[in-house]
Structure formats: C-alpha cells, structure tokens
Amino acid sequence: MTILDEIGTSIRQLAEGAGASVVGIGQRWGAGSGIVLGEGQVLTNAHNVRGDQVTVTFADGRTADGSVAGHDIDSDLAVISVDTGGTPALPWASSASVEIGTPAFALANPGGRGLRVTFGFVSGIERTFRGPRGRRITGSLEHTAPLLPGSSGGPVLDADGQLLGINTNRLGEGFYLAIPADEALRGRADALARGETATSPQLGIAIAPGHVARRLRRAVGLPDTDGLLIREVADPSPAARAGLAPGDLIVAAAGQPARSPDDLFDALAAARGGTLELKVVRGTDERTLQVTFTEPDQNA
C-alpha cells in the first residue's frame, strides 16, 4: 500500500468514526463547527455563537436547539448545552505527542452542511494570534490541512482519531491555527460547561494602531510619545465615566508603561472589575484618571 493509500484509508476511517462527534453550529453560510465534549455538551469557538440560543446539527442530520452554558470571548471558546443523543466525545491526545511534522486531519461540519475531512501536517507550535476582541492567544498549533469557511470550532485529529486541537484562525496561504487540546483547554472547557462564563473588564474604547497614532500626532504638531491612542469612546462606558476622550494617548496602566494592547489587556485582567489607574496625555498635558468598572449607585 502506498503512502497516499494509507492517508486515504485514514481519512475514510476518521470520517466513519470520529466524524460522528463533529457537529455544525448555526445554519447556512457564516456558521461554524464544533465537537461533542461530553454528554449534553458541545465545544466550539466563541465567535461562532450569536446570542444565547444555538442550533446544533449532528452528523446524522438531526438538529437540536441548544443554549450557551458558558463562553470565554478572549480565549475564543464556548460550550453549548444540547441533547447530544448519546454521541460519543472525542478522545484527547497527549500534548507531548504533538510536534512539527505530526500528521494532522482537520474535520468540520460547516453550519451543518456535511462532514469534511482534510489532511496536512503540524507546521508550527507555540504560535500566537488575536482573539475576537484583540486579546493575544498563545501556544497555538499551526497546520496545513485545508479548511472551508465555517470550519472553525472543528477538531484537528491525529491518525488514531485523538484530539490535537480546535481549529480557530485562518492565517491565509494555506496555514491554519488551532487551540491545542492540552490540560489548560480541558480545564477551561470543563469550567465553561459548568456555567462559569469568563468575563474581563471592558473600558469601552477603540484604539488606533501605533503607526496611525504616531502619524496623527505628528500631523497636529504633537511630539512622538509611546502609547495607545484612543480613537472612540463608547457612551455609556467605564472610559466615558472616567473622562477619557478620543485623542487621549494612554501611556501607562496600573503604573506600568502601555506600549501595546497586550499591556492594557494585562492591566485590565489584574483590575478584576475594580479600579484601574490610567495615565494619559491629552495634547501635551499629562493627567491621571481612575477608571471604575462598577456602575454608580443611581440611588446614592
């Protein structure tokens, strides 16, 4: 048997076996995929979920209405509570077995339009990408198994049908990123299944990229200063209540320099919904503002 015959056999076996545990999320184009995590539980990407109710399509064509048990937007994960009808969960591989060159099989059921199985190789490990709100997600697997739109949330498997990762991000030029199926993912998924939705404080601002910020400041004769330029401020929001305004340059958060969005994300995570001190430059004036994330007492 040639190596191509072996790959073809593996694809057929995975389609007939593991394919039963791959589901469609939502319906029609623009939807995603997911996997059966356990009895009554489906794991997918948070960006595949719109609202609290979700339609899940199983490999046999059965559809069921599910509800979001928990979601973590910054990690791009969500668990859906739904009648899985006895569909088995996929076994998890040992993360230690994944390295560059590991054969990878990507499965998907985009929006319930039918199972797809493709083949490639792990081409990189410990890669980084941005989640739906711009938060950095580290430790990802890069692979070359082709994916259709709507494949995010589906699994990457080894030849034995064990879960290597959850497809999440398309890099273009034939490369794809997956969240590795390690103990950290298992712990987050279990917590979401218990309803422990992960939330992080939100300032309510839009930030201009660094090169845009420098160009805009130069255009109005302001000196170059490292920081994060506020492009928009939502109202109402913690940022608006604190007095932040478009054009302000955030130069420090919680006493630490704020040179990249990740610096601000780290400070927000540490604030845990309490109070965050921001140092901003408005024009040429520097000022310190306290951002409070709890709503003010309207009866006080």
PDB file of C-alpha atoms in Angstrom:
ATOM      1  CA  MET A   1       0.000   0.000   0.000  1.00  0.00           C
ATOM      2  CA  THR A   2       1.389   3.425  -0.961  1.00  0.00           C
ATOM      3  CA  ILE A   3       1.509   6.338   1.455  1.00  0.00           C
ATOM      4  CA  LEU A   4      -1.354   8.003  -0.455  1.00  0.00           C
ATOM      5  CA  ASP A   5      -3.467   4.884   0.018  1.00  0.00           C
ATOM      6  CA  GLU A   6      -2.687   4.964   3.746  1.00  0.00           C
ATOM      7  CA  ILE A   7      -3.729   8.607   4.001  1.00  0.00           C
ATOM      8  CA  GLY A   8      -6.930   7.879   2.089  1.00  0.00           C
ATOM      9  CA  THR A   9      -7.711   4.965   4.394  1.00  0.00           C
ATOM     10  CA  SER A  10      -7.131   7.140   7.470  1.00  0.00           C
ATOM     11  CA  ILE A  11      -9.441   9.827   6.092  1.00  0.00           C
ATOM     12  CA  ARG A  12     -12.219   7.296   5.486  1.00  0.00           C
ATOM     13  CA  GLN A  13     -11.787   5.737   8.933  1.00  0.00           C
ATOM     14  CA  LEU A  14     -11.878   9.118  10.661  1.00  0.00           C
ATOM     15  CA  ALA A  15     -14.959  10.147   8.676  1.00  0.00           C
ATOM     16  CA  GLU A  16     -16.770   6.950   9.670  1.00  0.00           C
ATOM     17  CA  GLY A  17     -15.629   7.054  13.307  1.00  0.00           C
ATOM     18  CA  ALA A  18     -14.694  10.458  14.697  1.00  0.00           C
ATOM     19  CA  GLY A  19     -16.937  12.200  12.156  1.00  0.00           C
ATOM     20  CA  ALA A  20     -19.986  11.338  14.270  1.00  0.00           C
ATOM     21  CA  SER A  21     -18.653  13.607  17.031  1.00  0.00           C
ATOM     22  CA  VAL A  22     -18.255  16.662  14.761  1.00  0.00           C
ATOM     23  CA  VAL A  23     -21.278  18.959  14.639  1.00  0.00           C
ATOM     24  CA  GLY A  24     -22.461  22.034  12.783  1.00  0.00           C
ATOM     25  CA  ILE A  25     -23.063  25.267  14.674  1.00  0.00           C
ATOM     26  CA  GLY A  26     -25.804  27.568  13.406  1.00  0.00           C
ATOM     27  CA  GLN A  27     -27.246  27.173   9.957  1.00  0.00           C
ATOM     28  CA  ARG A  28     -26.363  28.278   6.431  1.00  0.00           C
ATOM     29  CA  TRP A  29     -23.241  30.196   5.449  1.00  0.00           C
ATOM     30  CA  GLY A  30     -21.279  32.084   8.068  1.00  0.00           C
ATOM     31  CA  ALA A  31     -21.852  29.423  10.718  1.00  0.00           C
ATOM     32  CA  GLY A  32     -19.237  27.156  12.287  1.00  0.00           C
ATOM     33  CA  SER A  33     -18.379  23.708  13.574  1.00  0.00           C
ATOM     34  CA  GLY A  34     -17.935  22.085  16.969  1.00  0.00           C
ATOM     35  CA  ILE A  35     -17.187  18.829  18.768  1.00  0.00           C
ATOM     36  CA  VAL A  36     -19.048  16.738  21.310  1.00  0.00           C
ATOM     37  CA  LEU A  37     -17.237  17.374  24.582  1.00  0.00           C
ATOM     38  CA  GLY A  38     -19.346  15.061  26.717  1.00  0.00           C
ATOM     39  CA  GLU A  39     -22.934  14.018  27.311  1.00  0.00           C
ATOM     40  CA  GLY A  40     -25.079  17.088  26.629  1.00  0.00           C
ATOM     41  CA  GLN A  41     -22.051  19.290  25.864  1.00  0.00           C
ATOM     42  CA  VAL A  42     -20.611  20.709  22.630  1.00  0.00           C
ATOM     43  CA  LEU A  43     -17.394  22.735  22.448  1.00  0.00           C
ATOM     44  CA  THR A  44     -16.922  25.399  19.766  1.00  0.00           C
ATOM     45  CA  ASN A  45     -15.374  28.827  19.208  1.00  0.00           C
ATOM     46  CA  ALA A  46     -16.999  31.786  20.916  1.00  0.00           C
ATOM     47  CA  HIS A  47     -17.064  33.685  17.618  1.00  0.00           C
ATOM     48  CA  ASN A  48     -19.453  31.035  16.226  1.00  0.00           C
ATOM     49  CA  VAL A  49     -22.108  31.857  18.823  1.00  0.00           C
ATOM     50  CA  ARG A  50     -24.656  34.639  18.370  1.00  0.00           C
ATOM     51  CA  GLY A  51     -26.926  35.150  21.366  1.00  0.00           C
ATOM     52  CA  ASP A  52     -27.857  32.538  23.975  1.00  0.00           C
ATOM     53  CA  GLN A  53     -29.626  30.040  21.692  1.00  0.00           C
ATOM     54  CA  VAL A  54     -27.779  27.931  19.125  1.00  0.00           C
ATOM     55  CA  THR A  55     -28.852  25.377  16.510  1.00  0.00           C
ATOM     56  CA  VAL A  56     -26.629  22.283  16.517  1.00  0.00           C
ATOM     57  CA  THR A  57     -26.633  19.828  13.583  1.00  0.00           C
ATOM     58  CA  PHE A  58     -25.309  16.318  14.147  1.00  0.00           C
ATOM     59  CA  ALA A  59     -23.620  14.022  11.649  1.00  0.00           C
ATOM     60  CA  ASP A  60     -26.825  12.070  11.001  1.00  0.00           C
ATOM     61  CA  GLY A  61     -28.656  15.270  10.038  1.00  0.00           C
ATOM     62  CA  ARG A  62     -30.531  15.645  13.328  1.00  0.00           C
ATOM     63  CA  THR A  63     -30.828  19.227  14.562  1.00  0.00           C
ATOM     64  CA  ALA A  64     -31.328  20.312  18.152  1.00  0.00           C
ATOM     65  CA  ASP A  65     -31.712  23.672  19.866  1.00  0.00           C
ATOM     66  CA  GLY A  66     -29.005  24.337  22.421  1.00  0.00           C
ATOM     67  CA  SER A  67     -28.166  27.102  24.867  1.00  0.00           C
ATOM     68  CA  VAL A  68     -24.809  28.611  25.742  1.00  0.00           C
ATOM     69  CA  ALA A  69     -23.640  27.163  29.053  1.00  0.00           C
ATOM     70  CA  GLY A  70     -20.584  29.395  29.198  1.00  0.00           C
ATOM     71  CA  HIS A  71     -18.320  31.380  26.922  1.00  0.00           C
ATOM     72  CA  ASP A  72     -14.886  32.979  27.058  1.00  0.00           C
ATOM     73  CA  ILE A  73     -14.577  35.526  24.275  1.00  0.00           C
ATOM     74  CA  ASP A  74     -10.939  36.371  24.955  1.00  0.00           C
ATOM     75  CA  SER A  75      -9.965  32.682  24.617  1.00  0.00           C
ATOM     76  CA  ASP A  76     -12.488  32.218  21.760  1.00  0.00           C
ATOM     77  CA  LEU A  77     -14.224  29.255  23.417  1.00  0.00           C
ATOM     78  CA  ALA A  78     -17.841  28.391  24.178  1.00  0.00           C
ATOM     79  CA  VAL A  79     -19.674  25.338  25.480  1.00  0.00           C
ATOM     80  CA  ILE A  80     -23.247  24.662  24.366  1.00  0.00           C
ATOM     81  CA  SER A  81     -25.737  22.630  26.401  1.00  0.00           C
ATOM     82  CA  VAL A  82     -27.673  20.442  23.967  1.00  0.00           C
ATOM     83  CA  ASP A  83     -29.132  16.946  23.650  1.00  0.00           C
ATOM     84  CA  THR A  84     -26.204  15.041  22.128  1.00  0.00           C
ATOM     85  CA  GLY A  85     -28.276  11.854  21.761  1.00  0.00           C
ATOM     86  CA  GLY A  86     -25.545   9.553  23.023  1.00  0.00           C
ATOM     87  CA  THR A  87     -22.943  10.796  20.523  1.00  0.00           C
ATOM     88  CA  PRO A  88     -19.505   9.890  21.914  1.00  0.00           C
ATOM     89  CA  ALA A  89     -16.949  12.514  22.872  1.00  0.00           C
ATOM     90  CA  LEU A  90     -13.626  12.609  21.051  1.00  0.00           C
ATOM     91  CA  PRO A  91     -10.630  11.219  22.971  1.00  0.00           C
ATOM     92  CA  TRP A  92      -7.884  13.727  23.774  1.00  0.00           C
ATOM     93  CA  ALA A  93      -4.296  13.137  22.667  1.00  0.00           C
ATOM     94  CA  SER A  94      -1.286  13.777  24.839  1.00  0.00           C
ATOM     95  CA  SER A  95       0.032  17.265  24.054  1.00  0.00           C
ATOM     96  CA  ALA A  96       3.547  15.860  24.370  1.00  0.00           C
ATOM     97  CA  SER A  97       2.922  13.838  21.207  1.00  0.00           C
ATOM     98  CA  VAL A  98       2.465  16.946  19.029  1.00  0.00           C
ATOM     99  CA  GLU A  99       5.473  18.318  17.178  1.00  0.00           C
ATOM    100  CA  ILE A 100       6.331  19.847  13.832  1.00  0.00           C
ATOM    101  CA  GLY A 101       5.710  17.182  11.214  1.00  0.00           C
ATOM    102  CA  THR A 102       2.906  15.395  13.096  1.00  0.00           C
ATOM    103  CA  PRO A 103       0.218  14.310  10.571  1.00  0.00           C
ATOM    104  CA  ALA A 104      -2.965  16.314  11.135  1.00  0.00           C
ATOM    105  CA  PHE A 105      -6.514  15.604   9.989  1.00  0.00           C
ATOM    106  CA  ALA A 106      -8.969  18.516  10.134  1.00  0.00           C
ATOM    107  CA  LEU A 107     -12.690  17.728  10.422  1.00  0.00           C
ATOM    108  CA  ALA A 108     -15.558  20.164  10.060  1.00  0.00           C
ATOM    109  CA  ASN A 109     -19.309  20.328   9.536  1.00  0.00           C
ATOM    110  CA  PRO A 110     -19.746  23.969   8.483  1.00  0.00           C
ATOM    111  CA  GLY A 111     -23.153  25.089   9.653  1.00  0.00           C
ATOM    112  CA  GLY A 112     -24.415  21.506   9.380  1.00  0.00           C
ATOM    113  CA  ARG A 113     -23.777  21.309   5.619  1.00  0.00           C
ATOM    114  CA  GLY A 114     -21.998  17.970   5.864  1.00  0.00           C
ATOM    115  CA  LEU A 115     -18.760  16.467   7.099  1.00  0.00           C
ATOM    116  CA  ARG A 116     -15.420  17.498   5.592  1.00  0.00           C
ATOM    117  CA  VAL A 117     -12.103  15.762   6.297  1.00  0.00           C
ATOM    118  CA  THR A 118      -8.756  17.102   5.068  1.00  0.00           C
ATOM    119  CA  PHE A 119      -5.130  16.184   5.635  1.00  0.00           C
ATOM    120  CA  GLY A 120      -1.957  18.122   6.382  1.00  0.00           C
ATOM    121  CA  PHE A 121       0.890  18.379   8.858  1.00  0.00           C
ATOM    122  CA  VAL A 122       1.617  20.343  12.008  1.00  0.00           C
ATOM    123  CA  SER A 123       3.842  23.108  10.650  1.00  0.00           C
ATOM    124  CA  GLY A 124       4.432  25.104  13.824  1.00  0.00           C
ATOM    125  CA  ILE A 125       3.850  25.111  17.578  1.00  0.00           C
ATOM    126  CA  GLU A 126       3.610  27.839  20.208  1.00  0.00           C
ATOM    127  CA  ARG A 127       2.137  30.281  17.690  1.00  0.00           C
ATOM    128  CA  THR A 128       0.226  33.418  18.692  1.00  0.00           C
ATOM    129  CA  PHE A 129      -2.872  35.108  17.284  1.00  0.00           C
ATOM    130  CA  ARG A 130      -5.524  37.625  18.310  1.00  0.00           C
ATOM    131  CA  GLY A 131      -8.908  36.576  19.654  1.00  0.00           C
ATOM    132  CA  PRO A 132     -12.237  38.212  18.728  1.00  0.00           C
ATOM    133  CA  ARG A 133     -11.584  41.230  20.984  1.00  0.00           C
ATOM    134  CA  GLY A 134      -7.889  41.512  20.160  1.00  0.00           C
ATOM    135  CA  ARG A 135      -6.567  39.581  23.169  1.00  0.00           C
ATOM    136  CA  ARG A 136      -3.416  37.594  22.444  1.00  0.00           C
ATOM    137  CA  ILE A 137      -3.919  33.787  22.423  1.00  0.00           C
ATOM    138  CA  THR A 138      -0.634  31.943  22.789  1.00  0.00           C
ATOM    139  CA  GLY A 139       0.585  28.368  22.401  1.00  0.00           C
ATOM    140  CA  SER A 140      -1.404  27.567  19.249  1.00  0.00           C
ATOM    141  CA  LEU A 141      -0.750  24.790  16.760  1.00  0.00           C
ATOM    142  CA  GLU A 142      -0.173  25.729  13.124  1.00  0.00           C
ATOM    143  CA  HIS A 143      -1.110  23.147  10.493  1.00  0.00           C
ATOM    144  CA  THR A 144      -1.627  22.802   6.751  1.00  0.00           C
ATOM    145  CA  ALA A 145      -4.877  20.791   6.486  1.00  0.00           C
ATOM    146  CA  PRO A 146      -7.169  22.902   4.196  1.00  0.00           C
ATOM    147  CA  LEU A 147     -10.341  24.306   5.747  1.00  0.00           C
ATOM    148  CA  LEU A 148     -13.551  25.727   4.293  1.00  0.00           C
ATOM    149  CA  PRO A 149     -15.197  28.817   5.806  1.00  0.00           C
ATOM    150  CA  GLY A 150     -17.299  27.609   8.727  1.00  0.00           C
ATOM    151  CA  SER A 151     -14.701  25.065   9.863  1.00  0.00           C
ATOM    152  CA  SER A 152     -13.630  26.971  12.967  1.00  0.00           C
ATOM    153  CA  GLY A 153     -14.575  25.109  16.129  1.00  0.00           C
ATOM    154  CA  GLY A 154     -13.964  21.747  14.440  1.00  0.00           C
ATOM    155  CA  PRO A 155     -11.213  19.362  15.543  1.00  0.00           C
ATOM    156  CA  VAL A 156      -7.678  18.626  14.437  1.00  0.00           C
ATOM    157  CA  LEU A 157      -7.054  14.910  14.987  1.00  0.00           C
ATOM    158  CA  ASP A 158      -4.131  12.539  14.759  1.00  0.00           C
ATOM    159  CA  ALA A 159      -4.326   9.349  12.689  1.00  0.00           C
ATOM    160  CA  ASP A 160      -5.813   7.496  15.681  1.00  0.00           C
ATOM    161  CA  GLY A 161      -8.719   9.935  15.959  1.00  0.00           C
ATOM    162  CA  GLN A 162      -7.405  11.656  19.077  1.00  0.00           C
ATOM    163  CA  LEU A 163      -7.964  15.379  19.543  1.00  0.00           C
ATOM    164  CA  LEU A 164      -4.926  17.565  18.914  1.00  0.00           C
ATOM    165  CA  GLY A 165      -6.682  20.937  18.863  1.00  0.00           C
ATOM    166  CA  ILE A 166      -9.686  23.103  17.999  1.00  0.00           C
ATOM    167  CA  ASN A 167      -9.453  24.969  14.679  1.00  0.00           C
ATOM    168  CA  THR A 168      -9.805  28.680  15.296  1.00  0.00           C
ATOM    169  CA  ASN A 169      -7.955  31.009  12.957  1.00  0.00           C
ATOM    170  CA  ARG A 170      -7.100  31.103   9.243  1.00  0.00           C
ATOM    171  CA  LEU A 171      -3.658  32.542   8.505  1.00  0.00           C
ATOM    172  CA  GLY A 172      -4.020  32.529   4.727  1.00  0.00           C
ATOM    173  CA  GLU A 173      -1.627  30.989   2.222  1.00  0.00           C
ATOM    174  CA  GLY A 174      -2.682  27.507   3.333  1.00  0.00           C
ATOM    175  CA  PHE A 175      -1.900  27.710   7.056  1.00  0.00           C
ATOM    176  CA  TYR A 176      -4.342  27.428   9.964  1.00  0.00           C
ATOM    177  CA  LEU A 177      -4.158  27.796  13.732  1.00  0.00           C
ATOM    178  CA  ALA A 178      -5.758  25.605  16.372  1.00  0.00           C
ATOM    179  CA  ILE A 179      -6.051  25.900  20.144  1.00  0.00           C
ATOM    180  CA  PRO A 180      -4.090  22.880  21.448  1.00  0.00           C
ATOM    181  CA  ALA A 181      -6.043  20.175  23.248  1.00  0.00           C
ATOM    182  CA  ASP A 182      -3.957  20.295  26.415  1.00  0.00           C
ATOM    183  CA  GLU A 183      -4.818  20.296  30.113  1.00  0.00           C
ATOM    184  CA  ALA A 184      -5.370  24.058  30.043  1.00  0.00           C
ATOM    185  CA  LEU A 185      -8.030  23.748  27.328  1.00  0.00           C
ATOM    186  CA  ARG A 186      -9.656  20.821  29.113  1.00  0.00           C
ATOM    187  CA  GLY A 187      -9.864  22.856  32.318  1.00  0.00           C
ATOM    188  CA  ARG A 188     -11.336  25.901  30.571  1.00  0.00           C
ATOM    189  CA  ALA A 189     -13.859  23.774  28.683  1.00  0.00           C
ATOM    190  CA  ASP A 190     -14.976  21.995  31.864  1.00  0.00           C
ATOM    191  CA  ALA A 191     -15.389  25.331  33.648  1.00  0.00           C
ATOM    192  CA  LEU A 192     -17.490  26.717  30.774  1.00  0.00           C
ATOM    193  CA  ALA A 193     -19.622  23.563  30.796  1.00  0.00           C
ATOM    194  CA  ARG A 194     -20.350  24.253  34.477  1.00  0.00           C
ATOM    195  CA  GLY A 195     -21.599  27.697  33.506  1.00  0.00           C
ATOM    196  CA  GLU A 196     -18.514  29.586  34.676  1.00  0.00           C
ATOM    197  CA  THR A 197     -18.540  32.191  31.915  1.00  0.00           C
ATOM    198  CA  ALA A 198     -15.244  34.063  31.765  1.00  0.00           C
ATOM    199  CA  THR A 199     -15.549  37.831  31.647  1.00  0.00           C
ATOM    200  CA  SER A 200     -12.947  40.554  31.775  1.00  0.00           C
ATOM    201  CA  PRO A 201     -13.440  44.272  32.379  1.00  0.00           C
ATOM    202  CA  GLN A 202     -14.069  46.363  29.278  1.00  0.00           C
ATOM    203  CA  LEU A 203     -13.025  50.002  29.057  1.00  0.00           C
ATOM    204  CA  GLY A 204     -15.329  50.810  26.162  1.00  0.00           C
ATOM    205  CA  ILE A 205     -12.728  52.312  23.841  1.00  0.00           C
ATOM    206  CA  ALA A 206     -11.382  51.738  20.332  1.00  0.00           C
ATOM    207  CA  ILE A 207      -7.619  52.132  19.890  1.00  0.00           C
ATOM    208  CA  ALA A 208      -5.739  53.238  16.784  1.00  0.00           C
ATOM    209  CA  PRO A 209      -2.729  51.140  15.705  1.00  0.00           C
ATOM    210  CA  GLY A 210       0.619  52.502  16.873  1.00  0.00           C
ATOM    211  CA  HIS A 211       1.766  53.710  13.449  1.00  0.00           C
ATOM    212  CA  VAL A 212      -1.561  55.513  12.944  1.00  0.00           C
ATOM    213  CA  ALA A 213      -1.279  57.131  16.375  1.00  0.00           C
ATOM    214  CA  ARG A 214       2.209  58.462  15.625  1.00  0.00           C
ATOM    215  CA  ARG A 215       1.123  59.813  12.239  1.00  0.00           C
ATOM    216  CA  LEU A 216      -1.909  61.581  13.690  1.00  0.00           C
ATOM    217  CA  ARG A 217       0.092  63.200  16.483  1.00  0.00           C
ATOM    218  CA  ARG A 218       2.731  64.405  14.030  1.00  0.00           C
ATOM    219  CA  ALA A 219       0.013  65.821  11.768  1.00  0.00           C
ATOM    220  CA  VAL A 220      -1.177  68.166  14.527  1.00  0.00           C
ATOM    221  CA  GLY A 221       2.338  69.058  15.694  1.00  0.00           C
ATOM    222  CA  LEU A 222       2.421  66.893  18.810  1.00  0.00           C
ATOM    223  CA  PRO A 223       5.599  65.090  19.873  1.00  0.00           C
ATOM    224  CA  ASP A 224       6.068  61.359  19.371  1.00  0.00           C
ATOM    225  CA  THR A 225       5.160  59.504  22.537  1.00  0.00           C
ATOM    226  CA  ASP A 226       4.787  55.766  23.008  1.00  0.00           C
ATOM    227  CA  GLY A 227       1.263  54.844  23.989  1.00  0.00           C
ATOM    228  CA  LEU A 228      -2.211  53.806  22.855  1.00  0.00           C
ATOM    229  CA  LEU A 229      -4.255  56.442  21.040  1.00  0.00           C
ATOM    230  CA  ILE A 230      -7.977  56.395  21.817  1.00  0.00           C
ATOM    231  CA  ARG A 231      -9.973  56.589  18.606  1.00  0.00           C
ATOM    232  CA  GLU A 232     -13.502  56.222  20.029  1.00  0.00           C
ATOM    233  CA  VAL A 233     -15.143  56.137  23.462  1.00  0.00           C
ATOM    234  CA  ALA A 234     -18.463  54.349  23.937  1.00  0.00           C
ATOM    235  CA  ASP A 235     -21.145  56.089  25.958  1.00  0.00           C
ATOM    236  CA  PRO A 236     -22.067  54.851  28.474  1.00  0.00           C
ATOM    237  CA  SER A 237     -18.874  53.013  29.442  1.00  0.00           C
ATOM    238  CA  PRO A 238     -16.291  52.980  32.246  1.00  0.00           C
ATOM    239  CA  ALA A 239     -13.981  55.028  29.996  1.00  0.00           C
ATOM    240  CA  ALA A 240     -16.638  57.703  29.445  1.00  0.00           C
ATOM    241  CA  ARG A 241     -17.421  57.904  33.159  1.00  0.00           C
ATOM    242  CA  ALA A 242     -13.712  58.360  33.907  1.00  0.00           C
ATOM    243  CA  GLY A 243     -13.450  61.248  31.450  1.00  0.00           C
ATOM    244  CA  LEU A 244     -11.409  59.566  28.709  1.00  0.00           C
ATOM    245  CA  ALA A 245     -11.892  61.137  25.284  1.00  0.00           C
ATOM    246  CA  PRO A 246     -10.950  60.492  21.650  1.00  0.00           C
ATOM    247  CA  GLY A 247      -7.429  61.736  21.031  1.00  0.00           C
ATOM    248  CA  ASP A 248      -6.168  60.821  24.502  1.00  0.00           C
ATOM    249  CA  LEU A 249      -2.952  58.805  24.492  1.00  0.00           C
ATOM    250  CA  ILE A 250      -2.766  56.118  27.190  1.00  0.00           C
ATOM    251  CA  VAL A 251       0.890  55.960  28.270  1.00  0.00           C
ATOM    252  CA  ALA A 252       0.589  53.870  31.443  1.00  0.00           C
ATOM    253  CA  ALA A 253      -1.895  51.461  33.024  1.00  0.00           C
ATOM    254  CA  ALA A 254      -1.735  50.410  36.675  1.00  0.00           C
ATOM    255  CA  GLY A 255       1.656  52.095  36.948  1.00  0.00           C
ATOM    256  CA  GLN A 256       3.201  50.176  34.040  1.00  0.00           C
ATOM    257  CA  PRO A 257       4.003  51.505  30.551  1.00  0.00           C
ATOM    258  CA  ALA A 258       1.245  50.887  27.994  1.00  0.00           C
ATOM    259  CA  ARG A 259       3.067  50.466  24.702  1.00  0.00           C
ATOM    260  CA  SER A 260       0.896  47.712  23.202  1.00  0.00           C
ATOM    261  CA  PRO A 261      -2.703  46.493  23.526  1.00  0.00           C
ATOM    262  CA  ASP A 262      -1.377  43.495  25.471  1.00  0.00           C
ATOM    263  CA  ASP A 263      -0.069  45.827  28.197  1.00  0.00           C
ATOM    264  CA  LEU A 264      -3.572  47.246  28.557  1.00  0.00           C
ATOM    265  CA  PHE A 265      -5.211  43.789  28.488  1.00  0.00           C
ATOM    266  CA  ASP A 266      -2.889  42.621  31.275  1.00  0.00           C
ATOM    267  CA  ALA A 267      -3.765  45.646  33.405  1.00  0.00           C
ATOM    268  CA  LEU A 268      -7.488  45.108  32.808  1.00  0.00           C
ATOM    269  CA  ALA A 269      -7.221  41.451  33.821  1.00  0.00           C
ATOM    270  CA  ALA A 270      -5.398  42.405  37.020  1.00  0.00           C
ATOM    271  CA  ALA A 271      -8.057  45.030  37.843  1.00  0.00           C
ATOM    272  CA  ARG A 272     -10.690  42.258  38.051  1.00  0.00           C
ATOM    273  CA  GLY A 273     -13.556  44.689  37.689  1.00  0.00           C
ATOM    274  CA  GLY A 274     -12.368  47.054  40.434  1.00  0.00           C
ATOM    275  CA  THR A 275     -10.491  50.274  39.689  1.00  0.00           C
ATOM    276  CA  LEU A 276      -7.770  50.884  37.121  1.00  0.00           C
ATOM    277  CA  GLU A 277      -5.415  53.873  37.129  1.00  0.00           C
ATOM    278  CA  LEU A 278      -4.563  55.215  33.674  1.00  0.00           C
ATOM    279  CA  LYS A 279      -2.037  57.876  32.835  1.00  0.00           C
ATOM    280  CA  VAL A 280      -2.956  59.709  29.633  1.00  0.00           C
ATOM    281  CA  VAL A 281      -1.534  62.518  27.531  1.00  0.00           C
ATOM    282  CA  ARG A 282      -4.129  64.951  26.204  1.00  0.00           C
ATOM    283  CA  GLY A 283      -2.425  67.257  23.749  1.00  0.00           C
ATOM    284  CA  THR A 284       0.761  67.975  25.682  1.00  0.00           C
ATOM    285  CA  ASP A 285      -0.769  67.723  29.157  1.00  0.00           C
ATOM    286  CA  GLU A 286      -0.358  64.566  31.218  1.00  0.00           C
ATOM    287  CA  ARG A 287      -3.071  63.540  33.641  1.00  0.00           C
ATOM    288  CA  THR A 288      -4.034  60.530  35.739  1.00  0.00           C
ATOM    289  CA  LEU A 289      -7.568  59.121  35.650  1.00  0.00           C
ATOM    290  CA  GLN A 290      -9.233  56.451  37.757  1.00  0.00           C
ATOM    291  CA  VAL A 291     -11.481  54.062  35.827  1.00  0.00           C
ATOM    292  CA  THR A 292     -14.152  52.320  37.889  1.00  0.00           C
ATOM    293  CA  PHE A 293     -15.860  49.289  36.334  1.00  0.00           C
ATOM    294  CA  THR A 294     -18.855  49.049  38.664  1.00  0.00           C
ATOM    295  CA  GLU A 295     -21.959  51.024  37.756  1.00  0.00           C
ATOM    296  CA  PRO A 296     -22.559  54.008  40.055  1.00  0.00           C
ATOM    297  CA  ASP A 297     -25.411  53.649  42.534  1.00  0.00           C
ATOM    298  CA  GLN A 298     -28.258  55.638  40.969  1.00  0.00           C
ATOM    299  CA  ASN A 299     -29.995  55.959  44.366  1.00  0.00           C
ATOM    300  CA  ALA A 300     -26.933  57.333  46.168  1.00  0.00           C
TER     301      ALA A 300
END
